[in-house]
Coordinates of C-alpha atoms and ligand atoms in Angstrom, one line a residue:
X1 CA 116.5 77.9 102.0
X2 CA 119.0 81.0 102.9
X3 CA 119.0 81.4 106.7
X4 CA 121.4 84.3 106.2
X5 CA 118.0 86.6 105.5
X6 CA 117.5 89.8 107.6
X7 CA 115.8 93.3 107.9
X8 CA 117.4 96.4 106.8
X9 CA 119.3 98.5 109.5
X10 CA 116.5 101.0 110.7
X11 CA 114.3 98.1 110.6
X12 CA 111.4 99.2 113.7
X13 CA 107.9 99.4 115.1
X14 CA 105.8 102.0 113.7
X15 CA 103.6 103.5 116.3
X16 CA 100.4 104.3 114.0
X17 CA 96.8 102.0 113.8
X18 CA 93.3 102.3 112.6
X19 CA 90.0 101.3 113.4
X20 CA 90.1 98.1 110.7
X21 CA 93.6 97.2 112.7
X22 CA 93.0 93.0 113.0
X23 CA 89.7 93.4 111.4
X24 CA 89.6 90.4 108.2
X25 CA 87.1 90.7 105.5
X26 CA 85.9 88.3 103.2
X27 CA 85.6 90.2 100.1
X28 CA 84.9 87.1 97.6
X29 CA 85.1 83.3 98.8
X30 CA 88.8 83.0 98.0
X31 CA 89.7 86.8 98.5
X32 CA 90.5 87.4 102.2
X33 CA 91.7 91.4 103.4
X34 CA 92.9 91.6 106.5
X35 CA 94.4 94.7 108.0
X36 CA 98.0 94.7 110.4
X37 CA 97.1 98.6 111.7
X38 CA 97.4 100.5 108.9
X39 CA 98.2 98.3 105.8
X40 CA 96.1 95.5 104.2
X41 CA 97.3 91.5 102.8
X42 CA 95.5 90.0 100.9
X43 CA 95.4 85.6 101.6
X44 CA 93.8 84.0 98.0
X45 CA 92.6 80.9 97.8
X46 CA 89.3 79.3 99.6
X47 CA 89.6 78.5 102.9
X48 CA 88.7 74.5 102.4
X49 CA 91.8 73.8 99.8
X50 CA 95.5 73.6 100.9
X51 CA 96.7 76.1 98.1
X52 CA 96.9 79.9 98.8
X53 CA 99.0 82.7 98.7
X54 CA 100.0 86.0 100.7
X55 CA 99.9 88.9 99.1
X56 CA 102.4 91.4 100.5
X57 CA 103.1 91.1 104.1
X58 CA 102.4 94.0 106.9
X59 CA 104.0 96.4 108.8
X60 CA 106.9 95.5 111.1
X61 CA 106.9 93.3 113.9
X62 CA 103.6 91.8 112.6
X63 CA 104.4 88.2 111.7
X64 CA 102.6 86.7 114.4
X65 CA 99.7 88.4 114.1
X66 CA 99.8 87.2 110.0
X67 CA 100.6 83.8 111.4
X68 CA 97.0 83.9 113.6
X69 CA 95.2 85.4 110.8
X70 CA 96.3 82.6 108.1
X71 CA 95.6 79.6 110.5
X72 CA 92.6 81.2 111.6
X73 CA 91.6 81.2 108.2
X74 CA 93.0 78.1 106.3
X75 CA 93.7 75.7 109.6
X76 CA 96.1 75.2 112.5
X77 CA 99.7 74.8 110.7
X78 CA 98.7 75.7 107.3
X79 CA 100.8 78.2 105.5
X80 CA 100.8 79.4 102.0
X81 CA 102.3 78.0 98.4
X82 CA 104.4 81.4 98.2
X83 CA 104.3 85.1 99.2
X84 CA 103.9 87.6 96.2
X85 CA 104.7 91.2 96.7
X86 CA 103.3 94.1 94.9
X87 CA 106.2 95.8 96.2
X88 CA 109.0 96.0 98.9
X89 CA 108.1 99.4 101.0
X90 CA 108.5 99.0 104.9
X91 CA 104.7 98.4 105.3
X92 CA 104.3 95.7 103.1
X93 CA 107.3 93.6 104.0
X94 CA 107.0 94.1 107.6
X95 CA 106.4 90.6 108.8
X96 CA 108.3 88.7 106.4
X97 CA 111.6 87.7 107.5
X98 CA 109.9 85.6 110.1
X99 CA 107.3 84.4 107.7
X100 CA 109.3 82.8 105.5
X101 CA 112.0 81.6 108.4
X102 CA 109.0 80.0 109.6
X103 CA 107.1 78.4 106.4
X104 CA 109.9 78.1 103.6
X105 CA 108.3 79.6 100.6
X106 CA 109.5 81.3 97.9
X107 CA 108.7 85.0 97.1
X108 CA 108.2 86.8 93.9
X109 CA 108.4 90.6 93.2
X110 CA 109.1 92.2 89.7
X111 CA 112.8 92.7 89.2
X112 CA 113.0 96.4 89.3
X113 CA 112.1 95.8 93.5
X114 CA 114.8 93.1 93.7
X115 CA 117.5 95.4 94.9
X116 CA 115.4 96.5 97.4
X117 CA 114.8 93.2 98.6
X118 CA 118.0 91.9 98.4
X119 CA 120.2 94.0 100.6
X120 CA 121.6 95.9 97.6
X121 CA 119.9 99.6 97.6
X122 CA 117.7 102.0 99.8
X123 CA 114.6 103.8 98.9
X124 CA 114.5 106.9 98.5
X125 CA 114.0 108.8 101.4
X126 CA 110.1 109.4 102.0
X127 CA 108.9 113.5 101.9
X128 CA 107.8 114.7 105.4
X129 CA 107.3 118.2 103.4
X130 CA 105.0 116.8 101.0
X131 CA 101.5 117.9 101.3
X132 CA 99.8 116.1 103.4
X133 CA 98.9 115.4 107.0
X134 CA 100.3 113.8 110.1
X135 CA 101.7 110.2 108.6
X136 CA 103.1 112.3 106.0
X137 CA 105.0 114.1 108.7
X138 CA 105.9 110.7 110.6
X139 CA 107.7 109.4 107.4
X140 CA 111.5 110.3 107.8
X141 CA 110.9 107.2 110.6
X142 CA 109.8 104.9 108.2
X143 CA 112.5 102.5 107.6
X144 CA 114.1 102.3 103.8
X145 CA 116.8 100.4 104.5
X146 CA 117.1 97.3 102.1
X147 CA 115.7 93.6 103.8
X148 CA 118.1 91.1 102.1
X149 CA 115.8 87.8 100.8
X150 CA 118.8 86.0 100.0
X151 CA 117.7 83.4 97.5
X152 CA 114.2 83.0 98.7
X153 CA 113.0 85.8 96.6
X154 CA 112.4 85.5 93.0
X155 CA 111.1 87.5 90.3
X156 CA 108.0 87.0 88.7
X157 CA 107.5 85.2 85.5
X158 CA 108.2 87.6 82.3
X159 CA 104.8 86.0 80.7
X160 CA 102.5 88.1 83.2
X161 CA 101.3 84.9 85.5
X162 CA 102.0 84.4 88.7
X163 CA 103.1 81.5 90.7
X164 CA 100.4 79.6 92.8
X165 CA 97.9 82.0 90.9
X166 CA 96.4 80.7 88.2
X167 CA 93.6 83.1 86.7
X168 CA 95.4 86.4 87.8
X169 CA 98.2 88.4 85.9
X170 CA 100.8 90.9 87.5
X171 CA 100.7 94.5 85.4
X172 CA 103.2 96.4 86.4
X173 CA 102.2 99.7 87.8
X174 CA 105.5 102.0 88.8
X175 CA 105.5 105.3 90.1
X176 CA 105.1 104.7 93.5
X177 CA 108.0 102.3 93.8
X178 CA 110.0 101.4 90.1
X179 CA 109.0 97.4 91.0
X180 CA 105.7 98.1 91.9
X181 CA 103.0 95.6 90.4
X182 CA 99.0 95.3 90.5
X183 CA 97.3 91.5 89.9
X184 CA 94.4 91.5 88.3
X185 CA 91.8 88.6 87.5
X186 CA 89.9 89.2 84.2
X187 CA 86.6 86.7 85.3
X188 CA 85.7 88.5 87.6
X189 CA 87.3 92.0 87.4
X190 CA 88.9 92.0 90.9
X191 CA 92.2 93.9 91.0
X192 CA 94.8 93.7 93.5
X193 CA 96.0 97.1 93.5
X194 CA 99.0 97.2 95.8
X195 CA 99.8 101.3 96.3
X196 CA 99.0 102.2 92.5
X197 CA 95.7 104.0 94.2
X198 CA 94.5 103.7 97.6
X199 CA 91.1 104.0 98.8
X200 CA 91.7 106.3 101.8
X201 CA 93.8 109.4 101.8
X202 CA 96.9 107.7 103.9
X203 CA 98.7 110.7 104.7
X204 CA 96.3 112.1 107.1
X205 CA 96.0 110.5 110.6
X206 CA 92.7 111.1 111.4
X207 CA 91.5 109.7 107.6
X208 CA 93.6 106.4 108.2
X209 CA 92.3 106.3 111.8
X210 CA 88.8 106.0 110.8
X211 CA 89.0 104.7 107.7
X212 CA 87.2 107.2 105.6
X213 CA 86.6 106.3 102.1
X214 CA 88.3 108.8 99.5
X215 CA 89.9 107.3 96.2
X216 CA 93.1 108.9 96.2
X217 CA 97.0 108.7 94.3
X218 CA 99.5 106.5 96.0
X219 CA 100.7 107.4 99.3
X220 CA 102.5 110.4 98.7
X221 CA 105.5 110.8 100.9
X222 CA 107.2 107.8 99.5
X223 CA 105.8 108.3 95.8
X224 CA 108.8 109.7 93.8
X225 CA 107.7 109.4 89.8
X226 CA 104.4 111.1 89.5
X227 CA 104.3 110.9 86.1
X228 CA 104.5 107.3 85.9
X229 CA 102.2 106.8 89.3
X230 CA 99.7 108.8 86.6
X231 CA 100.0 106.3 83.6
X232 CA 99.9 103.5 86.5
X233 CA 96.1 104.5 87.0
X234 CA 95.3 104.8 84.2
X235 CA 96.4 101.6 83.0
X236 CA 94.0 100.2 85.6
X237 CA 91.4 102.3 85.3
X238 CA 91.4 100.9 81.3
X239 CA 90.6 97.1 82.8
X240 CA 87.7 98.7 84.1
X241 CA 88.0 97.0 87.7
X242 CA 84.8 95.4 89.3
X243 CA 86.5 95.4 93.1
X244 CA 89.8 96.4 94.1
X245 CA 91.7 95.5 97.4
X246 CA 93.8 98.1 98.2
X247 CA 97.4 98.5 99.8
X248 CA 95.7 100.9 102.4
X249 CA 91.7 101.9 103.4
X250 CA 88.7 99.5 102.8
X251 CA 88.2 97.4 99.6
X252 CA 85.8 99.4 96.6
X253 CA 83.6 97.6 94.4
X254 CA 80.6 98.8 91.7
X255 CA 80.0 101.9 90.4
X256 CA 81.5 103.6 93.1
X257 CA 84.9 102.2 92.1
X258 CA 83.9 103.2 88.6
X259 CA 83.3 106.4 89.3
X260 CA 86.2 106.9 91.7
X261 CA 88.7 106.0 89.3
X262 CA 87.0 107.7 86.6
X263 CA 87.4 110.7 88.7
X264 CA 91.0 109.9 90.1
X265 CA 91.9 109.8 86.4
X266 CA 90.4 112.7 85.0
X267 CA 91.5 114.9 88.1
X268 CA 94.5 113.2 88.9
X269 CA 96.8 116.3 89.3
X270 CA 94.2 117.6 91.6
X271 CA 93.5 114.1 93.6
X272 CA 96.6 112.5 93.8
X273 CA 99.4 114.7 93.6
X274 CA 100.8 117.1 96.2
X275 CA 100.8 120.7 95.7
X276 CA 104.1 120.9 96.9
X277 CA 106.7 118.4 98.1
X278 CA 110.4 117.6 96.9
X279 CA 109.5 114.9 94.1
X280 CA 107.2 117.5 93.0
X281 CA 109.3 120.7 92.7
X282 CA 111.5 120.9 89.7
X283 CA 109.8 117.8 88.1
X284 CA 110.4 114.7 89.9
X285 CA 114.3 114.6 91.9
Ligands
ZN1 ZN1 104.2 101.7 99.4
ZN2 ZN1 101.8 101.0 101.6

């Protein structure tokens, strides 16, 4: 293991929650969704075997409270096979310097996140003009700063599977990052949909405060290839989901999913892009 592993230089708390902040909820027997104030992981695997994995982990400075949530969940000590990101934005690798500084597991991101992950390049800075509501106006403090992995991140497997899990396969879903992947698992349609949609429109405070439940595009202030995030959706909408577990807001399942992605599809200029923002004007940067 690398110990020389660290955050990026902006790396800090971000002072925004919601109702489901701490709430866990079992959305099939091996699917766990538990939510670090505004942003979900997802632990798969059922709770009586030894072999699970994280997907993506939380917002910064919320390693301990991932820690409780997994040893609540699997047992006192326990700790996952590997961590497996569906991409490397501040809110989804919040907690994970400490995680794996404390467990020693791999993690595995496609290889058009690794420079993000490896010290090597920034994001893009997020849009605090883009449409949108109060987070959206929060986001030039939203760290973008590289966290450098070292050699304990890895990219996953060219073939589609993924480590430690054995009936899902990643599909990559760019867009809203150029790394950014979605797992999906064909037996029973559940989809693990990262940022490529979200089921609550996240730049609004008082929508990701309560929760409401609204299909919507990715997040837009840090969403910089609209055109791609489009194809992304559509892509999933084609595996014709039966749940999805998203990055952000409460999981969908049914014919409301159906009919949310049907509709974030067929409206998706109207739905999920901004009216106006700088990766909007003059046709992505
Ligand atoms: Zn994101
Ligand atoms: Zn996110």
């Amino acid at each position: 293991m690398d110990s020389n592993i660290s955050y990026g230089d902006d790396y800090k708390f971000i002072p925004a929650t919601s109702i489901a902040s701490g709430i866990g909820i079992e959305v099939l027997p091996d699917i766990y969704c538990h939510t670090v104030q505004i942003v979900n992981i997802c632990l798969v695997g059922k709770p009586d075997s030894n072999e699970f994995v994280l997907v993506d982990a939380g917002m910064p400075h919320s390693a301990n409270d991932i820690i409780s949530a997994v040893e609540k969940r699997f047992g006192t000590g326990s700790k996952p096979s590997a961590i497996i990101l569906t991409h490397g934005h501040f809110d989804h690798v919040g907690g994970i310097i400490e995680l794996v500084n404390k467990w020693e597991v791999p993690v595995y991101a496609h290889s058009l996140e690794l420079p993000f992950l490896t010290g090597k390049e920034s994001y893009p800075k997020p849009d605090p003009t883009v449409e949108g509501g109060m987070v959206a106006k929060m986001s030039p403090m939203f760290p973008i700063d590289p966290i450098n992995l070292g050699n304990n991140i890895k990219e996953l497997p060219s073939d589609g599977t993924i480590p430690h899990m054995p009936d899902f396969r990643w599909i990559h879903t760019p867009g809203h990052s150029p790394g950014h992947v979605s797992f999906y698992r064909e037996k029973d349609g559940l989809l693990i949909a990262g940022d490529a949609f979200v089921t609550v429109k996240q730049e609004y405070l008082y929508k990701v405060l309560t929760q409401e439940q609204e299909i919507s595009g990715p997040p837009r202030y840090l969403t910089t290839d609209w055109v791609a995030a489009r194809e992304s959706v559509e892509k999933l909408a084609e595996l014709n989901p039966k749940i999805a577990v998203t990055g952000h807001g409460l999981p969908m399942s049914g014919d409301l999913l159906t009919s949310n992605l049907r509709l974030l599809v067929t409206d998706f200029e109207k739905i999920a892009m901004p009216d106006y923002g700088k990766y909007i004007d003059g046709h992505n940067q």
